[in-house]
Amino acid sequence: MNALHNLDLFAQATLSIVIEALPFLLLGSLASGLVEAYVPRERMERLLPKGRLAATAFGLALGAATPCCECGVVYLARRLMGKGVPPGAAIAFMLAAPVVNPVSILSTVVAFRGDLSMAVWRCLIVGVAALVVGYCAGGRKTEELLRPLSGREPECGCGHDHGPGNDHAHHHGPATVPGTPFGSLADAMPASALRRDTRREKAACALRHAMADFLDMAKVLVFGSMVAAAFKAYVPAAVILAMENDLALAIPGMMALAVGLSLCSQADAFVAASFSTFPLAARLAFLSLGPMLDLKLLLMWRDVFTPRLVRLLALVPAAIVLAACIAFGIATGGAS
């Protein structure tokens, strides 16, 4: 009977994580496709600060203005890097955006019944981690951090190479027509018709790229959700209860729980608030690490980034969260 209960919990948890994440996955995929089709590489390069630290800080600021979940931001970060955004800025954006945006801040404040301090500390810890990891990644070239696309990208029909580091600007100007007296289509039809076709082609291109990214991420999301659900269903409750009164166990334990549960950053605050008997520092560790590192993110990173960057993304945020929350716990005396 207990096995059936655990299986039921596993199925419910898997379904809830997938349903919770899919809307944000779709938004991230659409944003990725729009960036691919409509944002010229040259424009991105002109807008970005040139310095390594300034570019990383710009990525953090961009994250604050982008209400998205970690489920959909990974492939968007890849697109930005392919568009010429410095790796430091894209990585800082990827780590910070799920936490420092207004929607996530509001959900944290609501979950903790109007207590703004948890949202502030959460943003500070995640912001520091994003800056450190982004600055470290900023010293590398894009080609050293991204895995090859291996032909997974859809054909746009525009004849351009969409691999990372290439010029993704879609110059859909008048095309030469072989074997005709016309030098280009511009000589054969009105310019207004060409502009309409170009807009339609770019929209179709954006949707094709969005669909490819969504399918890529969805299969990883489903598998990651199953692993996270298994963690939730089969870890004994006694193990979790043993951590309540021991700060040394509670902080790393809640960090492991955040990685295992793989919750959405715009809903995890309500789960953290439910652990009301745990020290504040442990709940802060849960809130800070989960959006930067969990099982489904690890699987997505392995699909997108090189092993060197995956190790950096996994180890540095965890170390910063652990150190910051231990200091917070000592300063607050382990208060709940």
Short mmCIF file of C-alpha atoms in Angstrom, two decimals:
data_model
loop_
_atom_site.label_atom_id
_atom_site.label_comp_id
_atom_site.label_asym_id
_atom_site.label_seq_id
_atom_site.Cartn_x
_atom_site.Cartn_y
_atom_site.Cartn_z
CA MET A 1 0.00 0.00 0.00
CA ASN A 2 2.87 2.34 0.86
CA ALA A 3 4.45 1.58 -2.53
CA LEU A 4 1.21 2.57 -4.26
CA HIS A 5 1.07 5.79 -2.24
CA ASN A 6 4.66 6.64 -3.23
CA LEU A 7 3.91 5.87 -6.87
CA ASP A 8 0.85 8.11 -6.74
CA LEU A 9 2.93 10.90 -5.17
CA PHE A 10 5.60 10.41 -7.83
CA ALA A 11 3.05 10.73 -10.64
CA GLN A 12 1.40 13.79 -9.11
CA ALA A 13 4.73 15.52 -8.48
CA THR A 14 5.96 14.82 -12.02
CA LEU A 15 2.76 16.18 -13.55
CA SER A 16 2.69 19.26 -11.30
CA ILE A 17 6.31 20.21 -12.11
CA VAL A 18 5.75 19.78 -15.85
CA ILE A 19 2.47 21.73 -15.86
CA GLU A 20 4.01 24.46 -13.69
CA ALA A 21 7.04 24.83 -15.95
CA LEU A 22 5.50 24.48 -19.44
CA PRO A 23 4.06 28.03 -19.71
CA PHE A 24 7.42 29.54 -18.81
CA LEU A 25 9.17 27.09 -21.12
CA LEU A 26 6.92 28.26 -23.94
CA LEU A 27 7.56 31.93 -23.16
CA GLY A 28 11.31 31.34 -23.08
CA SER A 29 11.17 29.48 -26.40
CA LEU A 30 9.14 32.26 -28.03
CA ALA A 31 11.57 34.88 -26.73
CA SER A 32 14.44 32.79 -28.07
CA GLY A 33 12.84 32.56 -31.52
CA LEU A 34 12.11 36.29 -31.62
CA VAL A 35 15.70 37.10 -30.68
CA GLU A 36 16.94 34.78 -33.42
CA ALA A 37 14.74 36.24 -36.15
CA TYR A 38 14.52 39.92 -35.30
CA VAL A 39 17.63 41.00 -33.39
CA PRO A 40 20.63 41.71 -35.63
CA ARG A 41 23.98 40.74 -34.19
CA GLU A 42 25.50 44.14 -35.01
CA ARG A 43 22.82 45.97 -33.02
CA MET A 44 23.41 43.81 -29.96
CA GLU A 45 27.15 44.42 -30.18
CA ARG A 46 26.62 48.20 -30.41
CA LEU A 47 24.29 48.33 -27.40
CA LEU A 48 26.40 46.29 -25.00
CA PRO A 49 29.13 47.75 -22.80
CA LYS A 50 32.62 46.76 -23.89
CA GLY A 51 34.23 46.05 -20.52
CA ARG A 52 34.02 42.57 -19.00
CA LEU A 53 32.63 43.72 -15.66
CA ALA A 54 30.30 46.27 -17.25
CA ALA A 55 28.91 43.67 -19.65
CA THR A 56 28.30 41.25 -16.77
CA ALA A 57 26.51 43.96 -14.77
CA PHE A 58 24.42 44.73 -17.87
CA GLY A 59 23.33 41.09 -17.99
CA LEU A 60 22.28 41.29 -14.34
CA ALA A 61 20.28 44.46 -15.00
CA LEU A 62 18.62 42.84 -18.03
CA GLY A 63 17.56 39.97 -15.78
CA ALA A 64 15.89 42.39 -13.39
CA ALA A 65 13.69 43.62 -16.23
CA THR A 66 12.80 40.18 -17.60
CA PRO A 67 10.07 38.24 -15.77
CA CYS A 68 10.96 34.70 -16.76
CA CYS A 69 11.48 31.33 -15.11
CA GLU A 70 14.70 29.33 -15.15
CA CYS A 71 12.88 26.70 -17.26
CA GLY A 72 12.86 28.95 -20.32
CA VAL A 73 15.92 31.13 -19.86
CA VAL A 74 18.67 28.61 -20.72
CA TYR A 75 18.05 28.52 -24.45
CA LEU A 76 17.38 32.25 -24.51
CA ALA A 77 20.86 32.75 -23.03
CA ARG A 78 22.29 30.55 -25.78
CA ARG A 79 20.54 32.66 -28.42
CA LEU A 80 21.89 35.85 -26.89
CA MET A 81 25.43 34.45 -26.92
CA GLY A 82 24.96 33.47 -30.55
CA LYS A 83 23.88 37.04 -31.28
CA GLY A 84 27.19 38.42 -30.03
CA VAL A 85 26.22 39.10 -26.41
CA PRO A 86 29.36 38.54 -24.29
CA PRO A 87 29.22 35.23 -22.41
CA GLY A 88 29.52 37.02 -19.05
CA ALA A 89 26.41 39.09 -19.72
CA ALA A 90 24.40 36.11 -21.00
CA ILE A 91 25.37 33.87 -18.07
CA ALA A 92 24.69 36.58 -15.48
CA PHE A 93 21.31 37.16 -17.12
CA MET A 94 20.53 33.42 -17.12
CA LEU A 95 21.30 32.99 -13.40
CA ALA A 96 19.74 36.22 -12.14
CA ALA A 97 16.62 36.65 -14.28
CA PRO A 98 14.51 33.95 -12.55
CA VAL A 99 14.99 35.64 -9.13
CA VAL A 100 15.55 39.37 -9.46
CA ASN A 101 12.55 40.06 -11.69
CA PRO A 102 9.44 41.78 -10.26
CA VAL A 103 7.17 38.71 -10.51
CA SER A 104 9.53 36.52 -8.48
CA ILE A 105 10.11 39.26 -5.90
CA LEU A 106 6.37 39.75 -5.48
CA SER A 107 5.75 36.02 -5.07
CA THR A 108 8.44 35.84 -2.37
CA VAL A 109 6.96 38.77 -0.45
CA VAL A 110 3.48 37.27 -0.66
CA ALA A 111 4.70 33.81 0.42
CA PHE A 112 6.40 35.28 3.49
CA ARG A 113 3.35 37.37 4.40
CA GLY A 114 4.70 40.76 3.46
CA ASP A 115 8.21 40.26 4.84
CA LEU A 116 10.40 42.06 2.30
CA SER A 117 13.68 40.99 3.92
CA MET A 118 13.66 37.45 2.48
CA ALA A 119 13.15 38.79 -1.05
CA VAL A 120 15.96 41.32 -0.57
CA TRP A 121 18.44 38.76 0.79
CA ARG A 122 17.49 36.32 -1.93
CA CYS A 123 18.14 38.88 -4.66
CA LEU A 124 21.46 39.93 -3.10
CA ILE A 125 22.81 36.39 -2.86
CA VAL A 126 21.69 35.44 -6.36
CA GLY A 127 22.98 38.74 -7.76
CA VAL A 128 26.44 38.17 -6.27
CA ALA A 129 26.55 34.60 -7.57
CA ALA A 130 25.44 35.72 -11.05
CA LEU A 131 28.09 38.43 -11.17
CA VAL A 132 30.87 36.08 -10.05
CA VAL A 133 29.96 33.29 -12.47
CA GLY A 134 29.30 35.76 -15.28
CA TYR A 135 32.63 37.48 -14.74
CA CYS A 136 34.46 34.13 -14.76
CA ALA A 137 32.67 33.05 -17.96
CA GLY A 138 33.28 36.47 -19.52
CA GLY A 139 36.95 35.66 -20.00
CA ARG A 140 36.11 32.96 -22.53
CA LYS A 141 34.98 33.04 -26.13
CA THR A 142 31.45 31.97 -27.00
CA GLU A 143 32.72 29.04 -29.06
CA GLU A 144 34.51 27.65 -25.99
CA LEU A 145 31.32 27.60 -23.90
CA LEU A 146 28.57 26.39 -26.25
CA ARG A 147 28.14 22.87 -27.53
CA PRO A 148 27.79 22.54 -31.32
CA LEU A 149 24.17 22.56 -32.42
CA SER A 150 24.73 19.32 -34.38
CA GLY A 151 22.14 20.13 -37.00
CA ARG A 152 19.29 20.50 -34.52
CA GLU A 153 18.47 24.01 -35.70
CA PRO A 154 15.52 24.30 -38.09
CA GLU A 155 15.98 25.57 -41.59
CA CYS A 156 14.78 29.14 -41.84
CA GLY A 157 14.72 29.21 -45.59
CA CYS A 158 16.92 32.28 -45.50
CA GLY A 159 20.13 30.47 -46.38
CA HIS A 160 22.07 31.74 -43.36
CA ASP A 161 24.17 29.72 -40.93
CA HIS A 162 22.65 29.91 -37.45
CA GLY A 163 25.46 28.37 -35.48
CA PRO A 164 26.89 30.23 -32.47
CA GLY A 165 29.26 33.00 -33.29
CA ASN A 166 27.99 33.49 -36.82
CA ASP A 167 26.22 36.57 -38.06
CA HIS A 168 22.55 35.88 -37.46
CA ALA A 169 21.26 39.05 -39.01
CA HIS A 170 18.61 38.06 -41.53
CA HIS A 171 19.30 40.10 -44.63
CA HIS A 172 16.25 39.20 -46.68
CA GLY A 173 16.84 41.77 -49.33
CA PRO A 174 15.96 41.26 -52.98
CA ALA A 175 17.35 37.97 -54.25
CA THR A 176 18.91 37.40 -57.65
CA VAL A 177 16.78 35.31 -59.99
CA PRO A 178 19.05 33.01 -62.02
CA GLY A 179 18.25 32.56 -65.69
CA THR A 180 16.07 35.66 -66.01
CA PRO A 181 16.72 39.11 -67.42
CA PHE A 182 15.90 40.59 -64.03
CA GLY A 183 18.85 41.41 -61.79
CA SER A 184 16.70 40.94 -58.69
CA LEU A 185 13.14 40.48 -57.50
CA ALA A 186 13.06 44.20 -56.77
CA ASP A 187 12.92 44.76 -60.53
CA ALA A 188 9.99 42.38 -60.94
CA MET A 189 7.61 43.33 -58.10
CA PRO A 190 6.78 46.33 -55.91
CA ALA A 191 8.97 46.99 -52.88
CA SER A 192 5.89 46.92 -50.62
CA ALA A 193 5.23 43.28 -51.58
CA LEU A 194 8.82 42.39 -50.77
CA ARG A 195 8.51 43.98 -47.33
CA ARG A 196 5.35 42.00 -46.61
CA ASP A 197 7.04 38.74 -47.64
CA THR A 198 10.06 39.56 -45.51
CA ARG A 199 7.91 40.18 -42.45
CA ARG A 200 6.04 36.92 -43.01
CA GLU A 201 9.26 34.99 -43.52
CA LYS A 202 10.81 36.40 -40.36
CA ALA A 203 7.70 35.53 -38.33
CA ALA A 204 7.79 31.97 -39.68
CA CYS A 205 11.50 31.77 -38.92
CA ALA A 206 10.90 32.91 -35.32
CA LEU A 207 8.20 30.27 -34.84
CA ARG A 208 10.39 27.52 -36.29
CA HIS A 209 13.26 28.36 -33.96
CA ALA A 210 10.87 28.64 -31.00
CA MET A 211 9.39 25.23 -31.80
CA ALA A 212 12.83 23.63 -32.04
CA ASP A 213 13.92 25.10 -28.71
CA PHE A 214 10.64 24.14 -27.03
CA LEU A 215 10.94 20.50 -28.14
CA ASP A 216 14.60 20.41 -27.11
CA MET A 217 13.82 21.74 -23.63
CA ALA A 218 10.56 19.84 -23.12
CA LYS A 219 12.13 16.39 -23.35
CA VAL A 220 14.78 17.41 -20.81
CA LEU A 221 12.14 19.00 -18.58
CA VAL A 222 10.03 15.83 -18.48
CA PHE A 223 12.99 13.64 -17.55
CA GLY A 224 14.21 16.14 -14.95
CA SER A 225 10.72 16.37 -13.49
CA MET A 226 10.60 12.60 -13.08
CA VAL A 227 13.93 12.60 -11.24
CA ALA A 228 12.78 15.45 -8.99
CA ALA A 229 9.47 13.71 -8.31
CA ALA A 230 11.28 10.52 -7.36
CA PHE A 231 13.35 12.52 -4.87
CA LYS A 232 10.21 13.97 -3.36
CA ALA A 233 8.31 10.67 -3.24
CA TYR A 234 10.98 8.32 -1.93
CA VAL A 235 13.19 10.33 0.49
CA PRO A 236 11.97 9.39 4.00
CA ALA A 237 10.18 12.15 5.91
CA ALA A 238 12.32 11.35 8.97
CA VAL A 239 15.41 12.55 7.11
CA ILE A 240 13.81 15.95 6.50
CA LEU A 241 12.52 16.24 10.06
CA ALA A 242 15.99 15.54 11.47
CA MET A 243 17.28 18.76 9.90
CA GLU A 244 14.84 21.14 11.57
CA ASN A 245 16.81 21.96 14.70
CA ASP A 246 20.37 21.69 13.41
CA LEU A 247 21.64 24.65 11.37
CA ALA A 248 24.66 22.66 10.14
CA LEU A 249 22.31 20.07 8.67
CA ALA A 250 19.43 22.36 7.75
CA ILE A 251 21.31 24.62 5.30
CA PRO A 252 22.97 21.94 3.14
CA GLY A 253 19.85 19.79 3.51
CA MET A 254 17.57 22.52 2.18
CA MET A 255 20.05 23.22 -0.61
CA ALA A 256 19.91 19.56 -1.62
CA LEU A 257 16.13 19.68 -1.40
CA ALA A 258 16.02 22.71 -3.70
CA VAL A 259 18.19 20.91 -6.26
CA GLY A 260 16.09 17.77 -6.02
CA LEU A 261 12.63 19.29 -6.12
CA SER A 262 13.40 21.47 -9.18
CA LEU A 263 10.61 23.95 -8.50
CA CYS A 264 9.81 26.99 -10.59
CA SER A 265 11.40 30.18 -9.25
CA GLN A 266 8.03 31.94 -9.25
CA ALA A 267 6.44 29.27 -7.05
CA ASP A 268 9.26 27.96 -4.84
CA ALA A 269 8.81 30.71 -2.23
CA PHE A 270 5.51 29.15 -1.17
CA VAL A 271 7.24 25.79 -0.67
CA ALA A 272 10.05 27.42 1.31
CA ALA A 273 7.57 29.30 3.50
CA SER A 274 5.82 26.00 4.31
CA PHE A 275 8.98 24.81 6.12
CA SER A 276 8.10 27.17 8.96
CA THR A 277 9.97 25.17 11.63
CA PHE A 278 13.27 25.38 9.73
CA PRO A 279 15.78 28.20 10.39
CA LEU A 280 15.42 31.28 8.18
CA ALA A 281 18.94 30.72 6.87
CA ALA A 282 17.99 27.25 5.62
CA ARG A 283 14.90 28.55 3.87
CA LEU A 284 16.98 31.35 2.34
CA ALA A 285 19.43 28.74 1.04
CA PHE A 286 16.50 26.88 -0.54
CA LEU A 287 15.22 30.07 -2.17
CA SER A 288 18.62 31.20 -3.43
CA LEU A 289 20.07 27.99 -4.85
CA GLY A 290 16.99 26.39 -6.44
CA PRO A 291 16.56 28.90 -9.30
CA MET A 292 20.29 28.72 -10.11
CA LEU A 293 20.86 24.98 -9.76
CA ASP A 294 18.48 22.04 -9.95
CA LEU A 295 18.20 18.70 -11.70
CA LYS A 296 16.35 19.88 -14.78
CA LEU A 297 18.78 22.80 -15.21
CA LEU A 298 21.75 20.43 -15.03
CA LEU A 299 20.25 18.38 -17.84
CA MET A 300 19.55 21.47 -19.93
CA TRP A 301 23.05 22.83 -19.34
CA ARG A 302 24.61 19.54 -20.45
CA ASP A 303 22.63 19.86 -23.67
CA VAL A 304 23.70 23.46 -24.34
CA PHE A 305 27.03 24.23 -22.63
CA THR A 306 30.45 22.61 -22.51
CA PRO A 307 31.39 20.53 -19.42
CA ARG A 308 33.75 23.27 -18.19
CA LEU A 309 30.94 25.82 -18.03
CA VAL A 310 28.52 23.29 -16.50
CA ARG A 311 30.98 22.70 -13.64
CA LEU A 312 31.32 26.44 -13.11
CA LEU A 313 27.53 26.89 -13.09
CA ALA A 314 27.07 24.05 -10.61
CA LEU A 315 29.89 24.64 -8.12
CA VAL A 316 30.30 28.40 -7.75
CA PRO A 317 26.64 29.33 -6.97
CA ALA A 318 26.41 26.43 -4.49
CA ALA A 319 29.56 27.58 -2.68
CA ILE A 320 28.40 31.21 -2.54
CA VAL A 321 24.92 30.27 -1.27
CA LEU A 322 26.37 27.96 1.38
CA ALA A 323 28.82 30.57 2.69
CA ALA A 324 26.29 33.42 2.61
CA CYS A 325 23.55 31.43 4.38
CA ILE A 326 25.89 30.11 7.08
CA ALA A 327 26.91 33.71 7.79
CA PHE A 328 23.24 34.74 7.77
CA GLY A 329 22.38 31.90 10.13
CA ILE A 330 25.13 32.82 12.58
CA ALA A 331 24.11 36.49 12.46
CA THR A 332 20.46 35.67 13.16
CA GLY A 333 21.24 33.03 15.78
CA GLY A 334 19.52 30.29 13.83
CA ALA A 335 16.15 31.99 14.15
CA SER A 336 13.10 30.49 12.47
#
